[in-house]
Coordinates of C-alpha atoms in Angstrom, one line a residue:
Chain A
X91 CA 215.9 260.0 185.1
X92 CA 213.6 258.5 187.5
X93 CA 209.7 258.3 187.3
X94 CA 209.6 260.6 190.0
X95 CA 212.0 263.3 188.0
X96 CA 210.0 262.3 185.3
X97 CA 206.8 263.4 186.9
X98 CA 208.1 266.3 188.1
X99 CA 209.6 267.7 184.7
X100 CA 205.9 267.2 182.9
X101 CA 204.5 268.8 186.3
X102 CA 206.7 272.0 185.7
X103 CA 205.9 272.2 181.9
X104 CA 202.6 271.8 182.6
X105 CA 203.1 274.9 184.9
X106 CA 204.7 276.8 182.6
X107 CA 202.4 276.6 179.8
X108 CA 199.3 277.5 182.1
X109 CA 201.3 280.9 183.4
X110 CA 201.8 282.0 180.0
X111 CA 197.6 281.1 179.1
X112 CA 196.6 283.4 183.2
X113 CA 198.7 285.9 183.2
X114 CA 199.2 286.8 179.4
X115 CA 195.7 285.8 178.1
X116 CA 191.7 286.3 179.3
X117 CA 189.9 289.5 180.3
X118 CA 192.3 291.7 182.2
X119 CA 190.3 294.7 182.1
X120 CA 188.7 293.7 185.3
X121 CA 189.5 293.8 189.1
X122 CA 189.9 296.6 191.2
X123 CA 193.5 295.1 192.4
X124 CA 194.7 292.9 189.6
X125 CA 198.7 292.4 188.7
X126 CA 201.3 295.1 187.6
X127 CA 203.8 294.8 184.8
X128 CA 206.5 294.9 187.1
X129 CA 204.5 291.8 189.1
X130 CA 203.8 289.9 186.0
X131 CA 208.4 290.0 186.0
X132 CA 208.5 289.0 189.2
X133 CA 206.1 286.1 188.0
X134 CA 208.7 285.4 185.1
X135 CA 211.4 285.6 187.2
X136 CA 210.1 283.2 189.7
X137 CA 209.8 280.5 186.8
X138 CA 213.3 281.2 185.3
X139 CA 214.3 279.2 188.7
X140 CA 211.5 276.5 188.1
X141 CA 212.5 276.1 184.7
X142 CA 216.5 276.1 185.1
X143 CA 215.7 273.3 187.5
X144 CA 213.4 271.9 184.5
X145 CA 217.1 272.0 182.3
X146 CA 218.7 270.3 184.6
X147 CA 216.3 267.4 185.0
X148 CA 216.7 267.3 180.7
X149 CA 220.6 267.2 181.5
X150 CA 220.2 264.2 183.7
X151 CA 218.3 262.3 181.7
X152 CA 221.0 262.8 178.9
X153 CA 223.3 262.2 181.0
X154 CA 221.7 258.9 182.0
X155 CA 220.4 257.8 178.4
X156 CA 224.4 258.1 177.4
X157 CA 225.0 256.1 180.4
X158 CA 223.1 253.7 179.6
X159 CA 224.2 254.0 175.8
X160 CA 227.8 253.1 177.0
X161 CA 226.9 250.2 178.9
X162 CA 225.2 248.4 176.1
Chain B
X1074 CA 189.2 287.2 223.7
X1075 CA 191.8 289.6 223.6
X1076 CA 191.3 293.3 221.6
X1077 CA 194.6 292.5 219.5
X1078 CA 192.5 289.3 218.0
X1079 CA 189.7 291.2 217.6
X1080 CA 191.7 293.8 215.7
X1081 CA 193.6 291.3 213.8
X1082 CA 190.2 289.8 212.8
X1083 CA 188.7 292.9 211.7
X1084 CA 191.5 294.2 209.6
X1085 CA 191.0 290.7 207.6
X1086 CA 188.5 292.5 205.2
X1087 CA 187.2 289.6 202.4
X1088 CA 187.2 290.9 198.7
X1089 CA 186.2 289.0 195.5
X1090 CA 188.6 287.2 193.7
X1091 CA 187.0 286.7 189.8
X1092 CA 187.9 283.7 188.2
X1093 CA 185.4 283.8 184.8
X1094 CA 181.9 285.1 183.5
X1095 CA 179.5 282.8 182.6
X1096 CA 175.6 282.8 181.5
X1097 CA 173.5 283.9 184.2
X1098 CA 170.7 281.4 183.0
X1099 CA 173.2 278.7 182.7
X1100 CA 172.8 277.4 186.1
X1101 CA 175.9 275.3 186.2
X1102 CA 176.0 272.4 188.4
X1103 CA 179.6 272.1 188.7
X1104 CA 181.6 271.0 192.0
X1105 CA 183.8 273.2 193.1
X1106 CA 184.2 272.0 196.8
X1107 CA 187.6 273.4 198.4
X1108 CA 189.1 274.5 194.7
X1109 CA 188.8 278.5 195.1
X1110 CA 192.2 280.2 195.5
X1111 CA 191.3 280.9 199.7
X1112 CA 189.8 277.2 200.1
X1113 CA 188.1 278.6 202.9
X1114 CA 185.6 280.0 200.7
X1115 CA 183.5 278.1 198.1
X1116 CA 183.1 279.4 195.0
X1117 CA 179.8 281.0 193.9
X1118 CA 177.5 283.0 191.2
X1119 CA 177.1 285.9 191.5
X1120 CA 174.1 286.8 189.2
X1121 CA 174.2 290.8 187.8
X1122 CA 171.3 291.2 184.5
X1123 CA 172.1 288.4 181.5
X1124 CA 176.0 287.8 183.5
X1125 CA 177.0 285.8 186.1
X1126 CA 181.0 286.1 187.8
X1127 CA 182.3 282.9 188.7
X1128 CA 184.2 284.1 191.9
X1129 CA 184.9 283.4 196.0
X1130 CA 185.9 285.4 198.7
X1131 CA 189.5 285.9 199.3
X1132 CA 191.1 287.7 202.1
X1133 CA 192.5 291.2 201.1
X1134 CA 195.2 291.2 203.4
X1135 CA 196.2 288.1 200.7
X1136 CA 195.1 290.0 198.3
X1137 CA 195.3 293.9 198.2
X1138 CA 198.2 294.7 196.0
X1139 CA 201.3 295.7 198.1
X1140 CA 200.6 292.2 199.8
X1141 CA 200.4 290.5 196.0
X1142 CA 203.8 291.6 194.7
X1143 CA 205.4 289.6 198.0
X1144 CA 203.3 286.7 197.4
X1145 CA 204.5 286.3 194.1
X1146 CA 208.1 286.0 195.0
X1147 CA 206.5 283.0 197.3
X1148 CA 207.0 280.1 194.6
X1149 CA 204.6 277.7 196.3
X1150 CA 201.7 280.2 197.0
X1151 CA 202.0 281.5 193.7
X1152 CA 201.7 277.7 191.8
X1153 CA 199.2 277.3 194.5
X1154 CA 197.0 279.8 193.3
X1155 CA 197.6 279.3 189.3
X1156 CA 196.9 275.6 189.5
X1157 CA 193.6 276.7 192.0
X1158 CA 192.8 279.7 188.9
X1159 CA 192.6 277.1 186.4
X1160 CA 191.0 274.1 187.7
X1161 CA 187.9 276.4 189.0
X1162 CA 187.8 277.1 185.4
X1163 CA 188.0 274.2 184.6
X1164 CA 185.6 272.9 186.6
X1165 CA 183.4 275.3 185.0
X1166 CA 184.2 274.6 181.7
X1167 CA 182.7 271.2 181.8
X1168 CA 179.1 272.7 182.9
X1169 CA 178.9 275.2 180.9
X1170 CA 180.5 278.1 178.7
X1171 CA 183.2 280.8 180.4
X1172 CA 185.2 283.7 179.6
X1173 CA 188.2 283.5 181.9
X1174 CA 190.0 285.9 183.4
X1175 CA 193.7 286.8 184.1
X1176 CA 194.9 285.4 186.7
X1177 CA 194.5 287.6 190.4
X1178 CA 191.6 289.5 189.0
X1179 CA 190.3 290.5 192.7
X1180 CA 187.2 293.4 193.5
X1181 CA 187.4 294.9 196.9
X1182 CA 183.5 294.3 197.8
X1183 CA 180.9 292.4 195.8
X1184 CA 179.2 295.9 194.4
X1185 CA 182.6 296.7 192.6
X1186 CA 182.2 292.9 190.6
X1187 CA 178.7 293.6 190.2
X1188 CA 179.4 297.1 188.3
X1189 CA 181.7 295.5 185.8
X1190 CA 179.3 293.0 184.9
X1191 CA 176.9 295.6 184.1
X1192 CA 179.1 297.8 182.8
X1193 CA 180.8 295.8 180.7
X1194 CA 177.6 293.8 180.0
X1195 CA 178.2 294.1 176.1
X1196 CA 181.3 292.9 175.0
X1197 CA 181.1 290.1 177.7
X1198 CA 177.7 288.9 176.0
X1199 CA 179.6 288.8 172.8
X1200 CA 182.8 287.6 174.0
X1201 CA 180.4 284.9 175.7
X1202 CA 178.3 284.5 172.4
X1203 CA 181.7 283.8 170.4
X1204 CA 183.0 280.5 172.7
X1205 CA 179.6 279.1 173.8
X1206 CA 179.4 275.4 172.8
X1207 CA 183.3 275.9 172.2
X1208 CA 186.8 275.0 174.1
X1209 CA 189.9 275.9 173.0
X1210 CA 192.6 273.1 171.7
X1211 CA 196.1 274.0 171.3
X1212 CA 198.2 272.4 169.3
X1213 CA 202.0 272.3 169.0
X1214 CA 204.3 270.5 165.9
X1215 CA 208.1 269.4 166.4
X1216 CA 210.7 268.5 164.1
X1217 CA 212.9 265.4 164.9
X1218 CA 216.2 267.0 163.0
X1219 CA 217.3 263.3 162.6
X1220 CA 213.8 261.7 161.6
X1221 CA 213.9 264.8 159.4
X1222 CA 217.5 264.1 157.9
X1223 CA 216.8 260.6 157.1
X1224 CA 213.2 261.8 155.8
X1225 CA 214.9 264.1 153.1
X1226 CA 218.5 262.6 151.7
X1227 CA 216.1 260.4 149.3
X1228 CA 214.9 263.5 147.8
X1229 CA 217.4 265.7 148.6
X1230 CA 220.8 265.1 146.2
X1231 CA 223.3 268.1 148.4
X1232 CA 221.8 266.5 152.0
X1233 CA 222.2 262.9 150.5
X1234 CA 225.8 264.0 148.9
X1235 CA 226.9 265.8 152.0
X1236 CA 225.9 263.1 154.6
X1237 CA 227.6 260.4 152.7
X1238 CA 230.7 262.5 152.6
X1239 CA 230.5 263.5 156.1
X1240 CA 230.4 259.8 156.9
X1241 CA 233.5 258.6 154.7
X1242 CA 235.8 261.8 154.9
X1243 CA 238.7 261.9 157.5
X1244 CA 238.2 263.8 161.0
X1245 CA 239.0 266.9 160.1
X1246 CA 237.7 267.3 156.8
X1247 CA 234.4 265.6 157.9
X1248 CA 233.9 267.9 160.5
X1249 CA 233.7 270.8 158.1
X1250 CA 231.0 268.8 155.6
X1251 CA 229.2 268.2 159.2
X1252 CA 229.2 271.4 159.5
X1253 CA 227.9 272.3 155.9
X1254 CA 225.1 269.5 156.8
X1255 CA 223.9 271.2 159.6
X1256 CA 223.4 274.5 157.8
X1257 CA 221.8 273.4 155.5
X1258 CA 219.4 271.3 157.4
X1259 CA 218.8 274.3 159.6
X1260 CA 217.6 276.5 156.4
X1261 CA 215.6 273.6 155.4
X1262 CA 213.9 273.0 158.8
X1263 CA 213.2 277.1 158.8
X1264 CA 211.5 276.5 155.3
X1265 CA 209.5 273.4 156.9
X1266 CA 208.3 276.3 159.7
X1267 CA 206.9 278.6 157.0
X1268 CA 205.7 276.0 154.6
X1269 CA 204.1 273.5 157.1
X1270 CA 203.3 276.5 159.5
X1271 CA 201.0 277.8 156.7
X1272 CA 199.7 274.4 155.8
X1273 CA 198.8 273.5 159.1
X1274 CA 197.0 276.1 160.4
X1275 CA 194.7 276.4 156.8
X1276 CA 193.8 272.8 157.5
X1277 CA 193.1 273.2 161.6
X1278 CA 191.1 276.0 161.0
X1279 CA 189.0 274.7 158.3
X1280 CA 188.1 272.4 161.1
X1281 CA 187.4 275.1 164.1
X1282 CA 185.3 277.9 164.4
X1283 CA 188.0 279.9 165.0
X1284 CA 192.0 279.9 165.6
X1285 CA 195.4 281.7 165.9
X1286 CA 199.0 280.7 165.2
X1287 CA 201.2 281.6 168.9
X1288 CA 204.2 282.4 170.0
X1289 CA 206.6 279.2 169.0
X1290 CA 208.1 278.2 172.6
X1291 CA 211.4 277.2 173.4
X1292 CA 212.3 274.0 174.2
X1293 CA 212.7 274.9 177.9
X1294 CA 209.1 276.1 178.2
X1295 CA 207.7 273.0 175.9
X1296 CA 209.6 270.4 177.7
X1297 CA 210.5 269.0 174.4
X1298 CA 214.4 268.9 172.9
X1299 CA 212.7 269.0 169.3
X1300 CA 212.4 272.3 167.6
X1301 CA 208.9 273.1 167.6
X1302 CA 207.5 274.2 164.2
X1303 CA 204.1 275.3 165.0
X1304 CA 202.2 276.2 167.8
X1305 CA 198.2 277.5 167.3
X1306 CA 195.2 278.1 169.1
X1307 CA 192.0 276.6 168.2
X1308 CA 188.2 277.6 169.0
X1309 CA 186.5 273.9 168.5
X1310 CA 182.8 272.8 169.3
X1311 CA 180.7 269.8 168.1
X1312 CA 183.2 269.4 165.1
X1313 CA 185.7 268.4 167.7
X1314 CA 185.8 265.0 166.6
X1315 CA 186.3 266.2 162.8
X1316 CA 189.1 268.9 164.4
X1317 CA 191.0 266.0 165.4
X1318 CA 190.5 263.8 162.3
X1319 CA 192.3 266.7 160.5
X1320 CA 195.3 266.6 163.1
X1321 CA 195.1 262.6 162.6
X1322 CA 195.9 263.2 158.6
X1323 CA 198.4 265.9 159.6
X1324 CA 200.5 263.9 161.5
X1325 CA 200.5 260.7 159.2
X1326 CA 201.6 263.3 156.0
X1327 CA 204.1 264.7 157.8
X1328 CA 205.9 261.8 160.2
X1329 CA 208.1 261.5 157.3
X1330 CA 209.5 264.7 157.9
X1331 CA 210.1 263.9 161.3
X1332 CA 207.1 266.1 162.5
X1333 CA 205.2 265.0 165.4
X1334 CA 201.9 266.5 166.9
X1335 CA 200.9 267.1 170.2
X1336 CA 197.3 268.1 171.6
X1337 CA 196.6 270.4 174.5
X1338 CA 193.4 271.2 176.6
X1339 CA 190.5 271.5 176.6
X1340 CA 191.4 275.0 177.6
X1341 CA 189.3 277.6 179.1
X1342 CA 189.3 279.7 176.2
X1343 CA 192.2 282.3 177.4
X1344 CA 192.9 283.3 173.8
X1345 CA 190.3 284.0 172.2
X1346 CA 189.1 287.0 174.9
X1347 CA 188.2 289.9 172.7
X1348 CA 190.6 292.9 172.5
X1349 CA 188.5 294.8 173.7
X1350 CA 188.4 293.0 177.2
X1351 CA 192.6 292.6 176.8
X1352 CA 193.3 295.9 177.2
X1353 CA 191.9 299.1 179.3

């Protein structure tokens, strides 16, 4: 995995764990317009793509830390 | 100037998007400079009695709920906005004390914020009382099942027993004691969660003026292959240095078992928002 993917993976967890602190946790008895249920899925559903593409980076590096197992 | 920009202008009616309250006699002297969720608009106080909202204007055509559910399937506006949410709180939080809100908490005209600060005026002091001087740390365990493994077969005889059978047996046979090893592991590593999990969290919130155990996340969510064993919340203030002494001694005692500690925040202090102001 490279630095970049590397970045990127702790940039999407990072992500991740602040969605579930804003939109789960804090005072949500306020606003006049504030976020259904049904958007708060759409939220969810939105990160099940970031996050499939999070697995994927963890595959590659796997992939590339058995690689590199082989090889020495 | 044609009347179709002029309409187009006018029907761009500004609302309040409301990040936090805050301490009207704070006075915080934070910089907040092109952060707010619309970075066309800075973010500002607005003062109401003993309260302050920590908000900025934001466009309702943005904004105004029909137009929110489409924006969320927009996965760039929507990180956009998150990552803006928290590092206004943020910002905040190292000025001065907050109580945050959810994410897209928006008013459609500055009276409409005002009114909930004096309306809810009581259980936002207190909620404000309870955090002032205070962040909240998370914390998060993991179990290296390996690190784990090797930490137990010296005091383990059936892990020790199994795993030098597994190791010596033919293919087929060892693949059944590997199997038997794994079990087992598992139903130890599930009586490390409850066992650890309890000591843990005594320890931490001898340490903090207040905490919670969470929801245990999934590796996908944690970024972490490890199983992890603990997750908590925890309302620290001057002690912090003494909070994280205790998590020091926690992770030396338990790096034999393969456990290993992470630290998180500080965090604008999302979970410990009375229930009161959770729910409606």
């Amino acid at each position: 995995m490279s630095v970049r993917d590397e970045q990127q993976l702790r940039h999407q967890v990072t992500l991740v764990e602040l969605v579930d602190r804003v939109l789960n946790k804090g005072v949500v008895v306020a606003g006049d317009i504030t976020l259904s249920v049904a958007d708060v899925d759409l939220v969810y559903v939105g990160l099940r793509v970031l996050l499939s593409s999070v697995a994927t980076l963890e595959e590659q590096r796997e992939r590339t830390l058995a690689a590199a197992g082989a090889r020495s | 100037m044609s009347s179709e920009g002029g309409a187009a202008r006018s029907a761009d009616v500004l609302g309040w998007y409301l990040y936090g309250v805050v301490a009207a006699d704070a006075s915080p002297n934070f910089e907040t400079a092109g952060l707010a969720v619309d970075p066309a608009h800075d973010v500002e106080l607005l003062a109401e009695g003993p309260l302050a909202g920590v908000a900025s204007r934001v466009s309702l055509e943005e904004f105004d709920e029909a137009a929110l559910t489409e924006r969320i399937g927009d996965a760039v506006w929507l990180e956009q906005k998150i990552r803006a949410h928290e590092q206004v709180l943020e910002r905040t939080l190292s000025a001065v004390s907050v109580v945050p809100c959810r994410f897209c908490t928006v008013y459609r005209s500055e009276s409409e914020l005002r009114r909930f600060l004096s309306e809810r005026r009581e259980p936002l002091q207190a909620a404000l009382g309870r955090v002032t001087g205070r962040v909240e740390l998370g914390v998060k365990a993991f179990v290296d099942r390996e690190r784990f493994v090797a930490g137990q077969a010296p005091r383990n005889e059936e892990i020790r027993e199994l795993r030098e059978r597994s190791a010596s047996l033919a293919e087929g046979r060892a693949y059944l004691e590997r199997r038997r090893l794994e079990q087992l592991v598992s139903s130890e590593v599930e009586r490390l969660r409850t066992t650890a999990g309890n000591d843990i969290h005594a320890r931490l919130l001898a340490r903090a003026g207040d905490g919670m155990p969470l929801t245990l996340q999934a590796p996908e969510v944690s970024g972490r292959e490890q199983e992890m064993i603990f997750h908590g919340a925890y309302l620290v203030g001057e002690d912090e240095r003494k909070f994280e002494a205790a998590l020091g001694s926690l992770a030396a005692e338990y790096r034999d078992a393969g456990v290993e500690f992470e630290l998180t925040g500080p965090w604008p202090p999302y979970n410990f928002v009375p229930e009161e102001l959770r729910a409606s």
